[in-house]
Short mmCIF file of C-alpha atoms in Angstrom, two decimals:
data_model
loop_
_atom_site.label_atom_id
_atom_site.label_comp_id
_atom_site.label_asym_id
_atom_site.label_seq_id
_atom_site.Cartn_x
_atom_site.Cartn_y
_atom_site.Cartn_z
CA MET H 1 0.00 0.00 0.00
CA VAL H 2 1.26 3.48 -0.86
CA ASN H 3 0.51 7.01 0.32
CA VAL H 4 0.37 9.89 -2.14
CA ALA H 5 0.46 13.65 -1.51
CA VAL H 6 -1.25 15.88 -4.07
CA VAL H 7 0.10 19.42 -3.72
CA VAL H 8 -1.31 22.58 -5.28
CA LEU H 9 -0.23 26.01 -4.05
CA GLY H 10 -3.65 27.34 -4.93
CA ASP H 11 -7.26 26.96 -3.88
CA ILE H 12 -8.17 23.27 -3.81
CA GLY H 13 -11.79 24.07 -4.63
CA ARG H 14 -10.69 25.85 -7.82
CA SER H 15 -8.11 23.27 -8.90
CA PRO H 16 -10.16 20.73 -10.86
CA ARG H 17 -7.30 18.80 -12.45
CA MET H 18 -5.59 18.18 -9.11
CA THR H 19 -8.94 17.30 -7.55
CA TYR H 20 -9.50 14.69 -10.26
CA HIS H 21 -5.99 13.34 -9.67
CA ALA H 22 -6.78 12.93 -5.98
CA LEU H 23 -10.08 11.24 -6.74
CA SER H 24 -8.52 8.81 -9.23
CA LEU H 25 -5.70 8.01 -6.81
CA SER H 26 -8.22 7.28 -4.06
CA ASN H 27 -9.90 4.75 -6.35
CA MET H 28 -6.67 2.76 -6.78
CA PRO H 29 -6.60 -0.40 -4.61
CA ALA H 30 -2.83 0.07 -4.12
CA VAL H 31 -3.29 3.53 -2.57
CA ASP H 32 -3.94 3.61 1.16
CA LYS H 33 -4.25 7.37 1.68
CA VAL H 34 -4.26 10.52 -0.45
CA HIS H 35 -3.12 13.71 1.27
CA MET H 36 -4.33 16.83 -0.55
CA VAL H 37 -2.35 19.95 0.34
CA GLY H 38 -3.43 23.45 -0.71
CA TYR H 39 -5.42 26.54 0.17
CA SER H 40 -9.02 26.08 1.33
CA GLU H 41 -10.54 29.39 0.22
CA THR H 42 -13.57 27.60 -1.22
CA LYS H 43 -15.16 24.26 -0.45
CA ALA H 44 -13.52 21.21 -1.95
CA HIS H 45 -15.78 19.10 -4.13
CA PRO H 46 -17.91 16.68 -2.07
CA LEU H 47 -16.34 13.69 -3.83
CA ILE H 48 -13.07 14.75 -2.18
CA ALA H 49 -14.32 16.34 1.02
CA ASN H 50 -16.41 13.27 1.89
CA ASN H 51 -13.87 10.68 0.75
CA ASP H 52 -12.51 8.50 3.57
CA LYS H 53 -9.28 7.88 1.65
CA VAL H 54 -8.55 11.60 1.15
CA ASP H 55 -7.26 13.89 3.89
CA ILE H 56 -7.21 17.63 3.16
CA HIS H 57 -4.38 19.65 4.73
CA PRO H 58 -5.04 23.39 4.33
CA ILE H 59 -2.20 25.87 3.88
CA ARG H 60 -2.62 29.20 5.62
CA VAL H 61 -2.71 32.30 3.45
CA PHE H 62 0.18 34.74 3.95
CA PRO H 63 -1.21 37.49 6.23
CA ILE H 64 0.06 40.41 4.10
CA SER H 65 -1.63 40.96 0.74
CA MET H 66 0.89 41.44 -2.08
CA SER H 67 -1.64 43.42 -4.14
CA ARG H 68 -1.97 45.97 -1.34
CA THR H 69 1.76 46.43 -0.91
CA LYS H 70 2.31 49.85 -2.48
CA SER H 71 5.91 50.35 -1.40
CA LEU H 72 8.38 49.15 -4.03
CA LEU H 73 11.08 48.99 -1.34
CA LEU H 74 9.04 46.60 0.82
CA TRP H 75 7.84 44.40 -2.04
CA PRO H 76 11.02 42.24 -2.34
CA PHE H 77 11.18 41.64 1.42
CA ILE H 78 7.51 40.74 1.64
CA SER H 79 7.88 38.42 -1.37
CA VAL H 80 10.76 36.56 0.29
CA ALA H 81 8.81 36.36 3.56
CA LYS H 82 5.82 34.92 1.73
CA VAL H 83 7.96 32.25 0.03
CA LEU H 84 9.55 31.25 3.35
CA TYR H 85 6.10 31.14 4.96
CA GLN H 86 4.92 28.73 2.25
CA ILE H 87 8.06 26.57 2.39
CA ILE H 88 7.82 26.13 6.16
CA GLN H 89 4.18 25.04 5.89
CA LEU H 90 4.90 22.59 3.07
CA MET H 91 7.79 21.03 4.97
CA TRP H 92 5.82 20.79 8.20
CA ILE H 93 2.80 19.17 6.55
CA LEU H 94 4.67 16.73 4.32
CA LEU H 95 7.46 15.77 6.73
CA PHE H 96 5.61 15.70 10.06
CA VAL H 97 1.84 15.65 9.49
CA CYS H 98 1.65 13.29 6.51
CA ARG H 99 3.57 10.16 7.42
CA ASN H 100 5.24 7.68 5.08
CA ILE H 101 4.64 9.49 1.80
CA ASN H 102 5.70 7.44 -1.24
CA TYR H 103 4.77 9.84 -4.05
CA VAL H 104 4.26 13.58 -4.32
CA LEU H 105 2.22 14.87 -7.26
CA VAL H 106 2.56 18.64 -7.58
CA GLN H 107 0.98 21.20 -9.87
CA SER H 108 3.34 23.66 -11.53
CA PRO H 109 2.96 26.61 -11.69
CA PRO H 110 3.49 27.98 -9.20
CA ALA H 111 7.01 26.57 -9.39
CA ILE H 112 8.25 28.94 -6.68
CA PRO H 113 8.45 27.75 -4.01
CA THR H 114 6.67 24.42 -4.56
CA VAL H 115 9.07 22.61 -6.91
CA PHE H 116 12.12 23.88 -5.03
CA ALA H 117 10.68 22.90 -1.62
CA LEU H 118 9.40 19.53 -2.81
CA GLN H 119 12.77 18.55 -4.27
CA ILE H 120 14.18 18.93 -0.73
CA ILE H 121 11.21 17.19 0.89
CA CYS H 122 11.33 14.24 -1.52
CA PHE H 123 15.07 13.87 -0.91
CA LEU H 124 14.57 13.84 2.87
CA CYS H 125 11.66 11.38 2.90
CA ARG H 126 12.88 9.36 -0.11
CA CYS H 127 9.67 9.65 -2.07
CA LYS H 128 9.13 10.10 -5.80
CA LEU H 129 8.23 13.47 -7.29
CA ILE H 130 5.77 13.79 -10.16
CA ILE H 131 5.47 17.29 -11.65
CA ASP H 132 2.24 18.08 -13.48
CA TRP H 133 3.17 20.95 -15.80
CA HIS H 134 0.15 23.18 -16.47
CA ASN H 135 2.09 26.19 -17.76
CA LEU H 136 5.40 27.99 -17.27
CA GLY H 137 5.46 29.98 -14.05
CA TYR H 138 7.97 32.58 -15.18
CA THR H 139 5.75 33.55 -18.13
CA LEU H 140 2.85 34.22 -15.75
CA LEU H 141 5.14 36.33 -13.57
CA GLN H 142 6.35 38.17 -16.65
CA LEU H 143 2.75 38.92 -17.61
CA SER H 144 1.67 40.06 -14.13
CA LEU H 145 4.70 42.35 -13.69
CA SER H 146 4.64 43.59 -17.30
CA LYS H 147 8.36 42.88 -17.61
CA SER H 148 10.42 41.45 -20.46
CA GLU H 149 12.01 38.02 -20.25
CA ARG H 150 15.40 39.73 -19.83
CA HIS H 151 14.37 41.47 -16.60
CA PRO H 152 16.46 40.21 -13.63
CA ILE H 153 13.43 39.02 -11.64
CA ILE H 154 12.07 37.07 -14.60
CA ARG H 155 15.48 35.57 -15.39
CA VAL H 156 15.91 34.40 -11.79
CA ALA H 157 12.39 32.93 -11.73
CA LYS H 158 13.02 31.09 -15.00
CA TRP H 159 16.36 29.76 -13.72
CA ILE H 160 14.79 28.42 -10.51
CA GLU H 161 11.92 26.82 -12.42
CA ARG H 162 14.24 25.22 -14.97
CA VAL H 163 16.90 23.96 -12.53
CA PHE H 164 14.59 22.56 -9.84
CA GLY H 165 11.93 21.36 -12.27
CA ARG H 166 14.35 19.53 -14.53
CA CYS H 167 14.72 16.30 -12.54
CA ALA H 168 11.76 14.28 -11.30
CA TYR H 169 10.54 10.71 -11.24
CA ALA H 170 7.96 11.69 -13.87
CA HIS H 171 6.64 14.73 -15.71
CA LEU H 172 3.08 15.17 -16.95
CA PHE H 173 2.16 17.80 -19.55
CA VAL H 174 -1.18 19.26 -20.58
CA THR H 175 -0.12 19.60 -24.24
CA GLU H 176 2.22 18.02 -26.76
CA ALA H 177 3.61 21.51 -27.39
CA MET H 178 4.63 21.84 -23.73
CA LYS H 179 6.29 18.43 -23.68
CA ASP H 180 8.23 19.19 -26.86
CA TYR H 181 9.38 22.58 -25.59
CA LEU H 182 10.44 21.54 -22.08
CA SER H 183 12.06 18.28 -23.11
CA THR H 184 14.28 20.03 -25.65
CA GLN H 185 14.86 23.47 -24.08
CA TRP H 186 15.16 22.36 -20.44
CA ASN H 187 16.49 18.83 -20.97
CA LEU H 188 14.07 17.23 -18.51
CA LYS H 189 15.04 14.02 -16.73
CA GLY H 190 12.50 11.33 -15.87
CA THR H 191 9.47 9.73 -17.50
CA LEU H 192 7.71 12.19 -19.83
CA LYS H 193 3.99 11.76 -20.56
CA VAL H 194 1.37 13.99 -22.14
CA PHE H 195 -1.89 13.86 -20.22
CA HIS H 196 -4.44 16.16 -21.79
CA ASP H 197 -7.03 17.56 -19.45
CA LYS H 198 -10.26 15.58 -19.39
CA ALA H 199 -13.55 16.54 -17.86
CA SER H 200 -14.67 14.80 -14.70
CA PRO H 201 -17.84 12.66 -14.84
CA ILE H 202 -19.60 15.45 -12.91
CA PHE H 203 -19.53 17.44 -16.18
CA LYS H 204 -22.16 15.95 -18.46
CA ASN H 205 -24.69 16.77 -21.13
CA LEU H 206 -28.05 17.86 -19.70
CA GLN H 207 -31.42 17.33 -21.32
CA ILE H 208 -33.44 20.50 -21.92
CA SER H 209 -35.85 19.57 -19.11
CA GLU H 210 -32.89 19.27 -16.72
CA GLN H 211 -31.56 22.63 -17.88
CA ILE H 212 -34.90 24.30 -17.18
CA GLU H 213 -35.08 22.75 -13.72
CA PHE H 214 -31.58 23.94 -12.79
CA LEU H 215 -32.07 27.46 -14.17
CA GLU H 216 -35.24 27.86 -12.11
CA GLU H 217 -33.21 26.93 -9.01
CA PHE H 218 -30.35 29.19 -10.12
CA LYS H 219 -32.72 32.15 -10.35
CA GLN H 220 -33.89 31.55 -6.80
CA ASN H 221 -30.44 30.94 -5.31
CA TYR H 222 -28.20 33.44 -7.10
CA LEU H 223 -30.20 36.32 -8.55
CA SER H 224 -31.80 39.27 -6.79
CA ASP H 225 -31.79 42.00 -9.47
CA ALA H 226 -35.09 42.25 -11.35
CA LYS H 227 -33.43 42.80 -14.75
CA ASP H 228 -31.18 39.78 -14.23
CA GLU H 229 -34.21 37.66 -13.39
CA GLN H 230 -36.06 38.97 -16.45
CA PHE H 231 -33.26 37.94 -18.82
CA LEU H 232 -32.88 34.53 -17.21
CA GLN H 233 -36.62 33.98 -17.50
CA MET H 234 -36.33 34.72 -21.24
CA VAL H 235 -33.64 32.02 -21.42
CA ILE H 236 -35.92 29.59 -19.60
CA ASP H 237 -38.85 30.48 -21.88
CA ASN H 238 -36.64 29.89 -24.91
CA LYS H 239 -35.71 26.43 -23.65
CA LYS H 240 -39.34 25.61 -22.85
CA GLN H 241 -40.36 26.58 -26.36
CA ARG H 242 -37.58 24.44 -27.83
CA LEU H 243 -38.68 21.54 -25.64
CA ASN H 244 -42.27 21.87 -26.83
CA ASN H 245 -41.26 22.17 -30.49
CA THR H 246 -38.71 19.37 -30.78
CA THR H 247 -40.77 17.62 -33.46
CA SER H 248 -41.76 20.70 -35.42
CA LYS H 249 -39.99 23.60 -37.07
CA GLN H 250 -39.07 26.38 -34.67
CA LYS H 251 -40.89 29.68 -35.07
CA ASN H 252 -38.98 31.84 -32.63
CA VAL H 253 -35.95 32.79 -34.73
CA GLY H 254 -34.75 36.20 -33.57
CA ASP H 255 -37.62 36.60 -31.11
CA GLU H 256 -36.72 39.60 -28.94
CA ASN H 257 -38.72 38.15 -26.05
CA LEU H 258 -36.44 35.13 -25.82
CA ALA H 259 -32.77 34.90 -24.89
CA SER H 260 -29.84 32.51 -25.12
CA LEU H 261 -27.34 31.79 -22.37
CA ILE H 262 -23.60 32.30 -22.85
CA ILE H 263 -21.17 31.28 -20.11
CA SER H 264 -17.59 32.40 -19.59
CA SER H 265 -15.29 31.59 -16.70
CA THR H 266 -12.44 34.04 -16.21
CA SER H 267 -9.73 34.82 -13.70
CA TRP H 268 -10.02 38.54 -14.57
CA THR H 269 -6.25 38.72 -15.16
CA GLU H 270 -3.88 39.86 -17.90
CA ASP H 271 -3.86 36.50 -19.71
CA GLU H 272 -7.65 36.70 -20.13
CA ASP H 273 -8.51 40.00 -21.80
CA PHE H 274 -12.16 40.55 -20.92
CA SER H 275 -12.25 43.70 -23.04
CA VAL H 276 -12.37 41.44 -26.13
CA LEU H 277 -15.73 40.04 -25.04
CA LEU H 278 -16.91 43.47 -23.94
CA ARG H 279 -16.23 45.01 -27.36
CA SER H 280 -18.02 42.15 -29.13
CA ILE H 281 -21.04 42.66 -26.86
CA LYS H 282 -21.06 46.36 -27.79
CA ASP H 283 -21.04 45.47 -31.50
CA TYR H 284 -23.88 42.99 -31.04
CA GLU H 285 -25.85 45.56 -29.06
CA VAL H 286 -25.75 48.22 -31.80
CA ASP H 287 -26.49 45.83 -34.69
CA SER H 288 -30.09 46.72 -35.55
CA GLN H 289 -30.56 43.48 -37.52
CA LEU H 290 -30.08 41.35 -34.40
CA LYS H 291 -33.14 40.98 -32.19
CA HIS H 292 -32.29 37.88 -30.20
CA ARG H 293 -31.25 38.68 -26.63
CA LEU H 294 -28.12 37.31 -24.99
CA LEU H 295 -27.51 36.66 -21.30
CA PHE H 296 -23.82 36.40 -20.39
CA ILE H 297 -23.04 34.77 -17.04
CA ILE H 298 -19.42 35.28 -15.99
CA THR H 299 -17.93 33.18 -13.21
CA GLY H 300 -14.63 33.62 -11.40
CA LYS H 301 -12.70 36.02 -9.21
CA GLY H 302 -9.71 38.21 -9.99
CA PRO H 303 -8.02 41.61 -9.72
CA LYS H 304 -9.77 43.27 -12.68
CA LYS H 305 -13.28 42.08 -11.88
CA ASP H 306 -14.54 45.31 -10.28
CA TYR H 307 -13.08 47.44 -13.07
CA TYR H 308 -14.85 45.53 -15.84
CA LEU H 309 -18.14 45.27 -13.96
CA GLU H 310 -18.12 49.05 -13.66
CA GLU H 311 -17.44 49.34 -17.41
CA ILE H 312 -20.39 47.03 -18.07
CA ARG H 313 -22.68 49.15 -15.90
CA LYS H 314 -21.80 52.22 -17.97
CA LEU H 315 -22.95 50.60 -21.23
CA ASN H 316 -26.69 50.60 -20.45
CA LEU H 317 -27.17 47.38 -22.42
CA GLN H 318 -30.64 46.48 -23.72
CA LYS H 319 -30.31 43.38 -25.91
CA CYS H 320 -27.52 41.90 -23.81
CA ARG H 321 -27.14 41.37 -20.08
CA VAL H 322 -23.93 40.51 -18.20
CA ILE H 323 -24.09 38.88 -14.77
CA SER H 324 -21.12 37.98 -12.57
CA VAL H 325 -21.64 35.17 -10.05
CA TRP H 326 -19.52 33.01 -7.76
CA LEU H 327 -20.89 29.47 -7.77
CA GLU H 328 -20.85 26.60 -5.36
CA SER H 329 -18.66 23.87 -6.90
CA ARG H 330 -21.64 21.53 -7.34
CA ASP H 331 -23.55 24.17 -9.37
CA TYR H 332 -20.77 25.01 -11.84
CA PRO H 333 -21.17 21.84 -13.99
CA LEU H 334 -24.94 22.32 -14.02
CA LEU H 335 -24.61 25.91 -15.23
CA LEU H 336 -22.23 24.85 -18.00
CA GLY H 337 -24.65 22.10 -19.00
CA SER H 338 -27.49 24.63 -19.16
CA ALA H 339 -25.70 27.15 -21.40
CA ASP H 340 -26.02 27.45 -25.17
CA VAL H 341 -22.38 28.29 -25.86
CA GLY H 342 -19.21 28.98 -23.88
CA VAL H 343 -16.57 31.66 -24.37
CA SER H 344 -12.89 31.22 -23.50
CA LEU H 345 -10.73 34.34 -23.28
CA HIS H 346 -7.65 32.42 -22.13
CA ASN H 347 -4.66 33.71 -24.08
CA SER H 348 -1.79 31.56 -22.87
CA SER H 349 1.18 33.39 -21.36
CA SER H 350 3.46 30.66 -22.70
CA GLY H 351 1.45 29.68 -25.76
CA ILE H 352 1.77 25.99 -24.83
CA ASP H 353 -0.89 25.39 -22.17
CA LEU H 354 -4.62 24.86 -22.54
CA PRO H 355 -7.60 26.28 -20.60
CA MET H 356 -9.20 23.76 -18.24
CA LYS H 357 -12.45 25.72 -18.45
CA VAL H 358 -12.84 24.66 -22.10
CA VAL H 359 -12.28 21.03 -21.11
CA ASP H 360 -15.09 21.33 -18.56
CA MET H 361 -17.35 22.95 -21.15
CA PHE H 362 -16.66 20.13 -23.57
CA GLY H 363 -17.45 17.69 -20.77
CA CYS H 364 -20.93 19.22 -20.72
CA CYS H 365 -21.05 18.98 -24.54
CA LEU H 366 -21.06 22.78 -24.71
CA PRO H 367 -19.61 24.30 -27.92
CA VAL H 368 -16.97 26.95 -27.25
CA LEU H 369 -15.80 30.19 -28.83
CA ALA H 370 -12.10 30.36 -27.97
CA VAL H 371 -9.43 33.00 -28.50
CA ASN H 372 -6.62 31.86 -30.76
CA PHE H 373 -3.11 30.96 -29.53
CA LYS H 374 -0.40 28.45 -30.40
CA ALA H 375 -1.67 25.26 -28.72
CA ILE H 376 -5.43 25.83 -28.84
CA ASN H 377 -5.84 23.49 -31.84
CA GLU H 378 -4.92 20.56 -29.59
CA LEU H 379 -8.29 21.13 -27.91
CA VAL H 380 -10.66 23.22 -30.02
CA GLN H 381 -11.26 21.91 -33.54
CA HIS H 382 -12.54 24.84 -35.54
CA GLU H 383 -16.07 24.30 -36.92
CA ARG H 384 -16.28 20.84 -35.28
CA ASN H 385 -16.55 21.46 -31.54
CA GLY H 386 -16.10 25.21 -31.45
CA LEU H 387 -14.97 28.34 -33.24
CA ILE H 388 -11.60 30.07 -32.84
CA PHE H 389 -11.44 33.86 -33.00
CA ASN H 390 -8.54 36.32 -33.22
CA ASP H 391 -10.16 39.55 -32.05
CA SER H 392 -13.40 41.12 -30.84
CA LYS H 393 -14.69 41.73 -34.38
CA GLN H 394 -14.40 38.06 -35.24
CA LEU H 395 -16.04 37.07 -31.95
CA TYR H 396 -18.91 39.45 -32.72
CA SER H 397 -19.27 37.93 -36.19
CA TYR H 398 -19.56 34.48 -34.63
CA LEU H 399 -22.19 35.68 -32.15
CA LYS H 400 -24.12 37.16 -35.06
CA ARG H 401 -23.78 33.97 -37.08
CA LEU H 402 -24.88 31.70 -34.24
CA PHE H 403 -27.75 33.68 -32.82
CA SER H 404 -29.34 35.13 -35.92
CA THR H 405 -30.30 31.52 -36.80
CA PHE H 406 -30.07 30.04 -33.30
CA ASN H 407 -33.38 28.20 -33.31
CA SER H 408 -33.23 26.67 -36.77
CA SER H 409 -33.29 22.89 -36.64
CA ASN H 410 -29.89 22.37 -38.26
CA ASN H 411 -27.65 25.19 -37.05
CA THR H 412 -23.94 25.32 -36.34
CA LEU H 413 -24.34 24.97 -32.57
CA SER H 414 -26.46 21.83 -32.94
CA GLN H 415 -23.88 20.22 -35.21
CA MET H 416 -21.00 21.05 -32.86
CA LYS H 417 -22.96 19.79 -29.86
CA GLN H 418 -23.58 16.46 -31.59
CA SER H 419 -19.84 16.12 -32.26
CA LEU H 420 -19.14 16.72 -28.57
CA ILE H 421 -21.75 14.18 -27.49
CA GLN H 422 -20.04 11.54 -29.62
CA ASP H 423 -16.59 12.48 -28.30
CA ARG H 424 -17.76 12.42 -24.69
CA LYS H 425 -18.63 8.73 -24.91
CA VAL H 426 -14.99 7.70 -25.41
CA ASN H 427 -12.90 10.68 -24.33
CA THR H 428 -13.07 10.27 -20.54
CA TRP H 429 -10.79 11.19 -17.64
CA GLU H 430 -10.87 7.65 -16.24
CA SER H 431 -9.73 5.86 -19.40
CA SER H 432 -6.90 8.33 -20.06
CA TRP H 433 -5.79 8.48 -16.41
CA ASN H 434 -5.75 4.70 -16.05
CA SER H 435 -3.57 4.27 -19.14
CA ILE H 436 -1.19 7.22 -18.60
CA VAL H 437 -0.93 8.15 -14.91
CA SER H 438 -1.89 4.99 -13.05
CA PRO H 439 1.17 2.98 -14.23
CA LEU H 440 3.42 5.57 -12.55
CA ILE H 441 2.08 4.56 -9.11
CA ASN H 442 3.55 1.20 -8.18
#
């Protein structure tokens, strides 16, 4: 029997891939205990929180907020203090709280200080380190600080990530592009495997009747503004009409009393430019030929959220409505399954990662409009399961294309949804995990 630690220096409740790893590990007969280490800002999924084989070990948040540190002189000292604070907690939990660890599976980024600290911890307790590469940490730092790759801070961060991330028992990658880049540029040592993100079984296609039932509950539980409720009711009415007319030709094309639901999950950060969606909404709003209403529900938290919500309030939208909500983890898959299309604004800092939010949308058989970048074609197949756009004008043109003929019986969204339904039957987390990751755990 083996014990495995799953480490993510982020919120466990908002780390779906690491949550799925923990769940799959707990289902292995050879695994006695899974220790999940990370922040507990939101509730972990019930499948983890109520799992007897999974113990959650919360990391305390550093008491000083980096975003509120205005002094440039204090920033370096506070940054070092935060890293030391995290290292001490990781070492205490993994060396003294979690006993007899055999494997440590860690998400990177953040590479600092996790990969550095875990190399020391794995050496001391003689356990095997598996690094799950989601992106390149130094590129995210470069983006957040608005610095070039030649800046001293970025160069040091890249050096630490490369040196301490080079050697491990095994490396997992979310894309082929990431594996190719890191294996050649950083000369990685250990077993190298590409493990594309897959949606958990909790993400599934919903029948229209199930969508209506959830949206009625959503209106009661999450909405209080009368205009928000009005738009959501138009979405529900649209779905009811579609349900009643499944055997006959639709008659509500462009009906201004009905609405469609568009979902986007964003971190409100630099690598997800929300202004692209905002400009496309403006263009849709002023197009006099378009009568069909659109309800945009945006989920997620981040530093630019308040700024963009204020910009939205200034627009005085009539045909479109934008709502920002923070969902319970159990409601997120149901909202995705109830939407008509998803939007991904993820513009990779490295160009070689993929957005997990799109994977979850595909798990619900939800077609996606995704911003273009280097590796996106490994996930979104243009015109088959989604549409790829380069700028706000192209996104607007897709919204116009999809929702000017939304209720016709043979539209683009219906065709893409059918492709996703077929893919979902064979493209599962369990089958991929059992063939790629499971053999690494002896």
